[in-house]
mmCIF file of N, CA and C in Angstrom:
data_model
loop_
_atom_site.group_PDB
_atom_site.id
_atom_site.type_symbol
_atom_site.label_atom_id
_atom_site.label_comp_id
_atom_site.label_asym_id
_atom_site.label_seq_id
_atom_site.Cartn_x
_atom_site.Cartn_y
_atom_site.Cartn_z
ATOM 1 N N MET A 1177 1.315 -1.429 -0.055
ATOM 2 C CA MET A 1177 0.147 -0.278 0.057
ATOM 3 C C MET A 1177 0.724 1.004 0.170
ATOM 4 N N GLN A 1178 0.536 2.598 -0.495
ATOM 5 C CA GLN A 1178 1.740 3.466 -0.470
ATOM 6 C C GLN A 1178 0.195 4.542 -0.462
ATOM 7 N N PHE A 1179 0.734 5.918 0.496
ATOM 8 C CA PHE A 1179 -0.715 6.531 0.601
ATOM 9 C C PHE A 1179 0.177 7.809 -0.332
ATOM 10 N N LEU A 1180 -0.385 8.886 -0.719
ATOM 11 C CA LEU A 1180 0.101 9.891 -2.189
ATOM 12 C C LEU A 1180 -1.024 11.335 -1.582
ATOM 13 N N LYS A 1181 -0.299 12.048 -1.985
ATOM 14 C CA LYS A 1181 -1.177 13.441 -1.763
ATOM 15 C C LYS A 1181 -1.363 13.926 -3.233
ATOM 16 N N LYS A 1182 -3.114 14.132 -3.596
ATOM 17 C CA LYS A 1182 -3.238 14.117 -4.983
ATOM 18 C C LYS A 1182 -4.174 16.398 -4.784
ATOM 19 N N GLY A 1183 -3.671 16.329 -4.630
ATOM 20 C CA GLY A 1183 -4.289 18.039 -5.091
ATOM 21 C C GLY A 1183 -4.635 18.107 -2.794
ATOM 22 N N ASP A 1184 -5.747 18.827 -2.526
ATOM 23 C CA ASP A 1184 -5.810 18.918 -1.252
ATOM 24 C C ASP A 1184 -6.353 17.860 -0.723
ATOM 25 N N LYS A 1185 -6.315 16.157 -1.816
ATOM 26 C CA LYS A 1185 -6.991 15.074 -0.739
ATOM 27 C C LYS A 1185 -5.632 13.864 -0.542
ATOM 28 N N THR A 1186 -5.203 13.479 0.291
ATOM 29 C CA THR A 1186 -4.640 11.908 1.085
ATOM 30 C C THR A 1186 -5.005 10.902 -0.221
ATOM 31 N N VAL A 1187 -5.042 10.254 -1.078
ATOM 32 C CA VAL A 1187 -5.027 8.962 -1.130
ATOM 33 C C VAL A 1187 -4.385 7.525 -1.030
ATOM 34 N N LEU A 1188 -5.365 6.286 -0.669
ATOM 35 C CA LEU A 1188 -4.539 5.359 -0.517
ATOM 36 C C LEU A 1188 -4.745 4.159 -1.567
ATOM 37 N N ILE A 1189 -3.399 3.386 -2.674
ATOM 38 C CA ILE A 1189 -3.264 2.817 -3.095
ATOM 39 C C ILE A 1189 -2.990 1.515 -2.933
ATOM 40 N N ASP A 1190 -4.347 0.405 -3.177
ATOM 41 C CA ASP A 1190 -3.489 -0.655 -2.647
ATOM 42 C C ASP A 1190 -4.194 -1.042 -4.122
ATOM 43 N N ARG A 1191 -3.169 -2.027 -4.187
ATOM 44 C CA ARG A 1191 -2.735 -3.001 -5.203
ATOM 45 C C ARG A 1191 -3.383 -2.888 -6.813
ATOM 46 N N ASN A 1192 -4.023 -2.788 -7.342
ATOM 47 C CA ASN A 1192 -5.194 -1.566 -8.545
ATOM 48 C C ASN A 1192 -6.865 -0.893 -8.123
ATOM 49 N N GLU A 1193 -6.896 -0.844 -6.852
ATOM 50 C CA GLU A 1193 -7.232 0.062 -6.339
ATOM 51 C C GLU A 1193 -7.458 1.636 -5.660
ATOM 52 N N VAL A 1194 -7.907 2.377 -5.957
ATOM 53 C CA VAL A 1194 -7.386 3.620 -4.764
ATOM 54 C C VAL A 1194 -8.093 3.849 -4.009
ATOM 55 N N TYR A 1195 -8.225 4.499 -2.874
ATOM 56 C CA TYR A 1195 -8.929 4.504 -1.444
ATOM 57 C C TYR A 1195 -8.980 6.323 -1.512
ATOM 58 N N THR A 1196 -10.159 7.261 -1.743
ATOM 59 C CA THR A 1196 -10.559 8.159 -0.270
ATOM 60 C C THR A 1196 -10.676 7.813 0.814
ATOM 61 N N LEU A 1197 -10.830 9.039 1.405
ATOM 62 C CA LEU A 1197 -11.222 8.770 2.485
ATOM 63 C C LEU A 1197 -12.585 8.986 2.463
ATOM 64 N N GLU A 1198 -13.564 9.309 2.349
ATOM 65 C CA GLU A 1198 -14.373 9.198 1.035
ATOM 66 C C GLU A 1198 -15.588 8.104 1.437
ATOM 67 N N LYS A 1199 -14.186 7.459 -0.169
ATOM 68 C CA LYS A 1199 -15.213 6.141 -0.429
ATOM 69 C C LYS A 1199 -14.717 5.206 0.799
ATOM 70 N N ALA A 1200 -13.555 4.987 1.457
ATOM 71 C CA ALA A 1200 -13.304 4.353 2.847
ATOM 72 C C ALA A 1200 -14.719 4.286 3.968
ATOM 73 N N VAL A 1201 -14.889 5.183 4.272
ATOM 74 C CA VAL A 1201 -16.411 5.753 4.847
ATOM 75 C C VAL A 1201 -17.044 4.807 4.539
ATOM 76 N N ASP A 1202 -17.778 5.363 3.782
ATOM 77 C CA ASP A 1202 -18.813 4.235 2.448
ATOM 78 C C ASP A 1202 -18.988 2.812 2.234
ATOM 79 N N THR A 1203 -17.880 2.375 1.670
ATOM 80 C CA THR A 1203 -17.300 1.518 2.428
ATOM 81 C C THR A 1203 -17.404 0.587 3.484
ATOM 82 N N LEU A 1204 -16.831 0.871 4.339
ATOM 83 C CA LEU A 1204 -16.933 0.435 5.802
ATOM 84 C C LEU A 1204 -18.398 0.104 6.691
ATOM 85 N N ALA A 1205 -19.740 1.085 5.892
ATOM 86 C CA ALA A 1205 -20.848 2.246 6.806
ATOM 87 C C ALA A 1205 -21.451 0.473 5.492
ATOM 88 N N ILE A 1206 -21.221 0.738 4.510
ATOM 89 C CA ILE A 1206 -21.620 -0.769 4.059
ATOM 90 C C ILE A 1206 -21.728 -1.901 4.006
ATOM 91 N N SER A 1207 -20.364 -2.609 4.963
ATOM 92 C CA SER A 1207 -19.499 -3.461 4.684
ATOM 93 C C SER A 1207 -20.342 -3.587 6.673
ATOM 94 N N VAL A 1208 -19.715 -2.748 7.422
ATOM 95 C CA VAL A 1208 -20.925 -3.100 8.851
ATOM 96 C C VAL A 1208 -22.050 -3.139 8.938
ATOM 97 N N PHE A 1209 -23.395 -2.885 7.332
ATOM 98 C CA PHE A 1209 -24.669 -2.948 7.839
ATOM 99 C C PHE A 1209 -24.908 -4.652 7.767
ATOM 100 N N GLU A 1210 -23.981 -4.495 6.161
ATOM 101 C CA GLU A 1210 -24.488 -5.989 5.990
ATOM 102 C C GLU A 1210 -24.451 -7.187 7.034
ATOM 103 N N ASP A 1211 -23.216 -6.656 7.290
ATOM 104 C CA ASP A 1211 -23.121 -7.740 8.380
ATOM 105 C C ASP A 1211 -23.936 -7.776 9.721
ATOM 106 N N TYR A 1212 -24.719 -6.368 9.944
ATOM 107 C CA TYR A 1212 -25.486 -7.054 10.766
ATOM 108 C C TYR A 1212 -26.806 -7.260 10.541
ATOM 109 N N ILE A 1213 -26.507 -7.011 9.710
ATOM 110 C CA ILE A 1213 -28.053 -7.909 7.912
ATOM 111 C C ILE A 1213 -27.503 -9.413 8.463
ATOM 112 N N ALA A 1214 -26.468 -10.064 8.459
ATOM 113 C CA ALA A 1214 -25.931 -11.194 8.237
ATOM 114 C C ALA A 1214 -26.363 -11.342 10.345
ATOM 115 N N LEU A 1215 -25.881 -11.032 11.442
ATOM 116 C CA LEU A 1215 -25.742 -11.430 12.026
ATOM 117 C C LEU A 1215 -27.408 -11.563 12.893
ATOM 118 N N LYS A 1216 -28.018 -10.644 12.221
ATOM 119 C CA LYS A 1216 -29.518 -11.064 12.705
ATOM 120 C C LYS A 1216 -30.191 -12.107 12.242
ATOM 121 N N ARG A 1217 -29.584 -12.671 10.671
ATOM 122 C CA ARG A 1217 -30.541 -13.540 10.454
ATOM 123 C C ARG A 1217 -29.325 -14.338 10.424
ATOM 124 N N ASP A 1218 -29.259 -14.286 11.863
ATOM 125 C CA ASP A 1218 -27.887 -15.756 12.180
ATOM 126 C C ASP A 1218 -26.737 -17.267 10.704
ATOM 127 N N GLU A 1219 -26.729 -15.819 10.191
ATOM 128 C CA GLU A 1219 -25.774 -16.349 9.181
ATOM 129 C C GLU A 1219 -24.942 -15.993 8.754
ATOM 130 N N PRO A 1220 -23.809 -16.282 7.679
ATOM 131 C CA PRO A 1220 -22.749 -15.609 7.387
ATOM 132 C C PRO A 1220 -22.583 -15.102 6.348
ATOM 133 N N ASN A 1221 -21.208 -13.856 6.593
ATOM 134 C CA ASN A 1221 -21.822 -12.251 5.866
ATOM 135 C C ASN A 1221 -21.814 -13.058 4.534
ATOM 136 N N SER A 1222 -20.943 -12.282 3.051
ATOM 137 C CA SER A 1222 -21.051 -12.197 2.039
ATOM 138 C C SER A 1222 -19.630 -12.764 1.718
ATOM 139 N N ASN A 1223 -18.911 -12.505 2.813
ATOM 140 C CA ASN A 1223 -17.643 -13.148 2.448
ATOM 141 C C ASN A 1223 -17.425 -14.608 2.935
ATOM 142 N N ASN A 1224 -18.470 -15.228 3.588
ATOM 143 C CA ASN A 1224 -19.187 -16.329 4.265
ATOM 144 C C ASN A 1224 -18.124 -16.418 5.692
ATOM 145 N N GLU A 1225 -18.387 -15.089 6.276
ATOM 146 C CA GLU A 1225 -18.178 -15.032 7.323
ATOM 147 C C GLU A 1225 -18.589 -14.923 8.290
ATOM 148 N N LYS A 1226 -18.875 -14.947 10.049
ATOM 149 C CA LYS A 1226 -19.571 -16.193 10.347
ATOM 150 C C LYS A 1226 -19.466 -14.840 11.470
ATOM 151 N N VAL A 1227 -20.548 -13.789 11.623
ATOM 152 C CA VAL A 1227 -20.641 -12.612 12.218
ATOM 153 C C VAL A 1227 -20.748 -12.642 13.533
ATOM 154 N N THR A 1228 -19.477 -11.364 14.229
ATOM 155 C CA THR A 1228 -20.223 -11.693 15.829
ATOM 156 C C THR A 1228 -20.442 -10.270 16.024
ATOM 157 N N GLU A 1229 -20.632 -9.454 18.046
ATOM 158 C CA GLU A 1229 -21.516 -8.941 18.165
ATOM 159 C C GLU A 1229 -19.942 -7.772 17.895
ATOM 160 N N GLU A 1230 -19.309 -8.564 18.043
ATOM 161 C CA GLU A 1230 -17.476 -7.597 18.788
ATOM 162 C C GLU A 1230 -17.293 -7.565 17.724
ATOM 163 N N ARG A 1231 -16.936 -8.041 17.067
ATOM 164 C CA ARG A 1231 -17.223 -7.682 15.211
ATOM 165 C C ARG A 1231 -16.711 -6.600 15.088
ATOM 166 N N ILE A 1232 -19.000 -6.672 14.945
ATOM 167 C CA ILE A 1232 -19.161 -5.262 13.810
ATOM 168 C C ILE A 1232 -18.914 -3.703 15.430
ATOM 169 N N MET A 1233 -18.708 -4.143 16.626
ATOM 170 C CA MET A 1233 -18.350 -3.476 17.284
ATOM 171 C C MET A 1233 -17.380 -2.799 17.447
ATOM 172 N N LEU A 1234 -16.710 -3.025 17.024
ATOM 173 C CA LEU A 1234 -14.468 -2.931 16.490
ATOM 174 C C LEU A 1234 -15.073 -2.431 15.159
ATOM 175 N N ALA A 1235 -15.247 -2.292 14.098
ATOM 176 C CA ALA A 1235 -15.637 -1.855 13.253
ATOM 177 C C ALA A 1235 -16.338 -0.700 12.826
ATOM 178 N N MET A 1236 -17.338 -0.749 13.335
ATOM 179 C CA MET A 1236 -18.351 1.073 14.181
ATOM 180 C C MET A 1236 -17.025 1.074 15.086
ATOM 181 N N ASP A 1237 -16.479 1.399 15.513
ATOM 182 C CA ASP A 1237 -15.218 1.920 15.570
ATOM 183 C C ASP A 1237 -14.446 2.859 14.889
ATOM 184 N N VAL A 1238 -13.970 2.362 14.097
ATOM 185 C CA VAL A 1238 -13.296 2.098 12.847
ATOM 186 C C VAL A 1238 -13.263 3.059 12.228
ATOM 187 N N LEU A 1239 -15.596 2.893 12.271
ATOM 188 C CA LEU A 1239 -16.241 3.572 10.951
ATOM 189 C C LEU A 1239 -16.176 5.299 12.072
ATOM 190 N N ASN A 1240 -16.242 4.777 13.206
ATOM 191 C CA ASN A 1240 -16.618 6.517 14.065
ATOM 192 C C ASN A 1240 -15.529 7.862 13.944
ATOM 193 N N SER A 1241 -14.046 6.910 13.678
ATOM 194 C CA SER A 1241 -12.841 7.589 13.822
ATOM 195 C C SER A 1241 -12.588 8.090 12.568
ATOM 196 N N LEU A 1242 -13.245 6.546 11.470
ATOM 197 C CA LEU A 1242 -13.005 7.333 10.093
ATOM 198 C C LEU A 1242 -13.820 8.118 10.144
ATOM 199 N N SER A 1243 -15.255 8.496 9.833
ATOM 200 C CA SER A 1243 -15.869 9.882 10.089
ATOM 201 C C SER A 1243 -15.649 10.950 10.669
ATOM 202 N N GLY A 1244 -14.960 10.385 11.270
ATOM 203 C CA GLY A 1244 -14.747 11.796 12.333
ATOM 204 C C GLY A 1244 -14.065 12.842 11.814
ATOM 205 N N ALA A 1245 -12.556 11.580 11.159
ATOM 206 C CA ALA A 1245 -11.212 12.622 10.411
ATOM 207 C C ALA A 1245 -11.537 13.112 8.979
ATOM 208 N N LEU A 1246 -12.784 12.172 8.484
ATOM 209 C CA LEU A 1246 -13.585 12.835 7.027
ATOM 210 C C LEU A 1246 -14.342 14.406 7.426
ATOM 211 N N SER A 1247 -15.583 14.193 8.348
ATOM 212 C CA SER A 1247 -16.274 15.552 9.248
ATOM 213 C C SER A 1247 -15.189 16.771 9.574
ATOM 214 N N ALA A 1248 -13.627 16.855 9.854
ATOM 215 C CA ALA A 1248 -13.087 17.084 10.227
ATOM 216 C C ALA A 1248 -12.431 17.816 9.500
ATOM 217 N N THR A 1249 -11.964 17.900 8.008
ATOM 218 C CA THR A 1249 -11.379 17.708 6.963
ATOM 219 C C THR A 1249 -12.364 18.195 6.412
ATOM 220 N N LYS A 1250 -13.421 17.739 6.666
ATOM 221 C CA LYS A 1250 -14.718 18.921 5.975
ATOM 222 C C LYS A 1250 -14.939 20.272 6.885
ATOM 223 N N ASN A 1251 -14.836 20.302 7.495
ATOM 224 C CA ASN A 1251 -15.057 21.406 8.205
ATOM 225 C C ASN A 1251 -13.395 22.409 8.294
ATOM 226 N N VAL A 1252 -12.172 22.010 7.940
ATOM 227 C CA VAL A 1252 -11.567 22.839 7.517
ATOM 228 C C VAL A 1252 -11.011 23.819 5.804
ATOM 229 N N GLY A 1253 -10.564 25.082 6.872
ATOM 230 C CA GLY A 1253 -10.285 26.225 5.377
ATOM 231 C C GLY A 1253 -12.330 27.811 5.901
#
């Protein structure tokens, strides 16, 4: 992985993917929601992984941190 500055944005390059902070927040939010639904249905998620409440809570902590960082960058300037 590699971080690059592009204009006023920092991007993360991973293999063939380019991630912005916005994309990271969006992707994680959808993933957390999918895991929540899988947990409620007592089914594995789309990666065929067992979902636990602890896993969702950890992902929510990460999502909260990323969302806070995104909000802070929007309020600068």
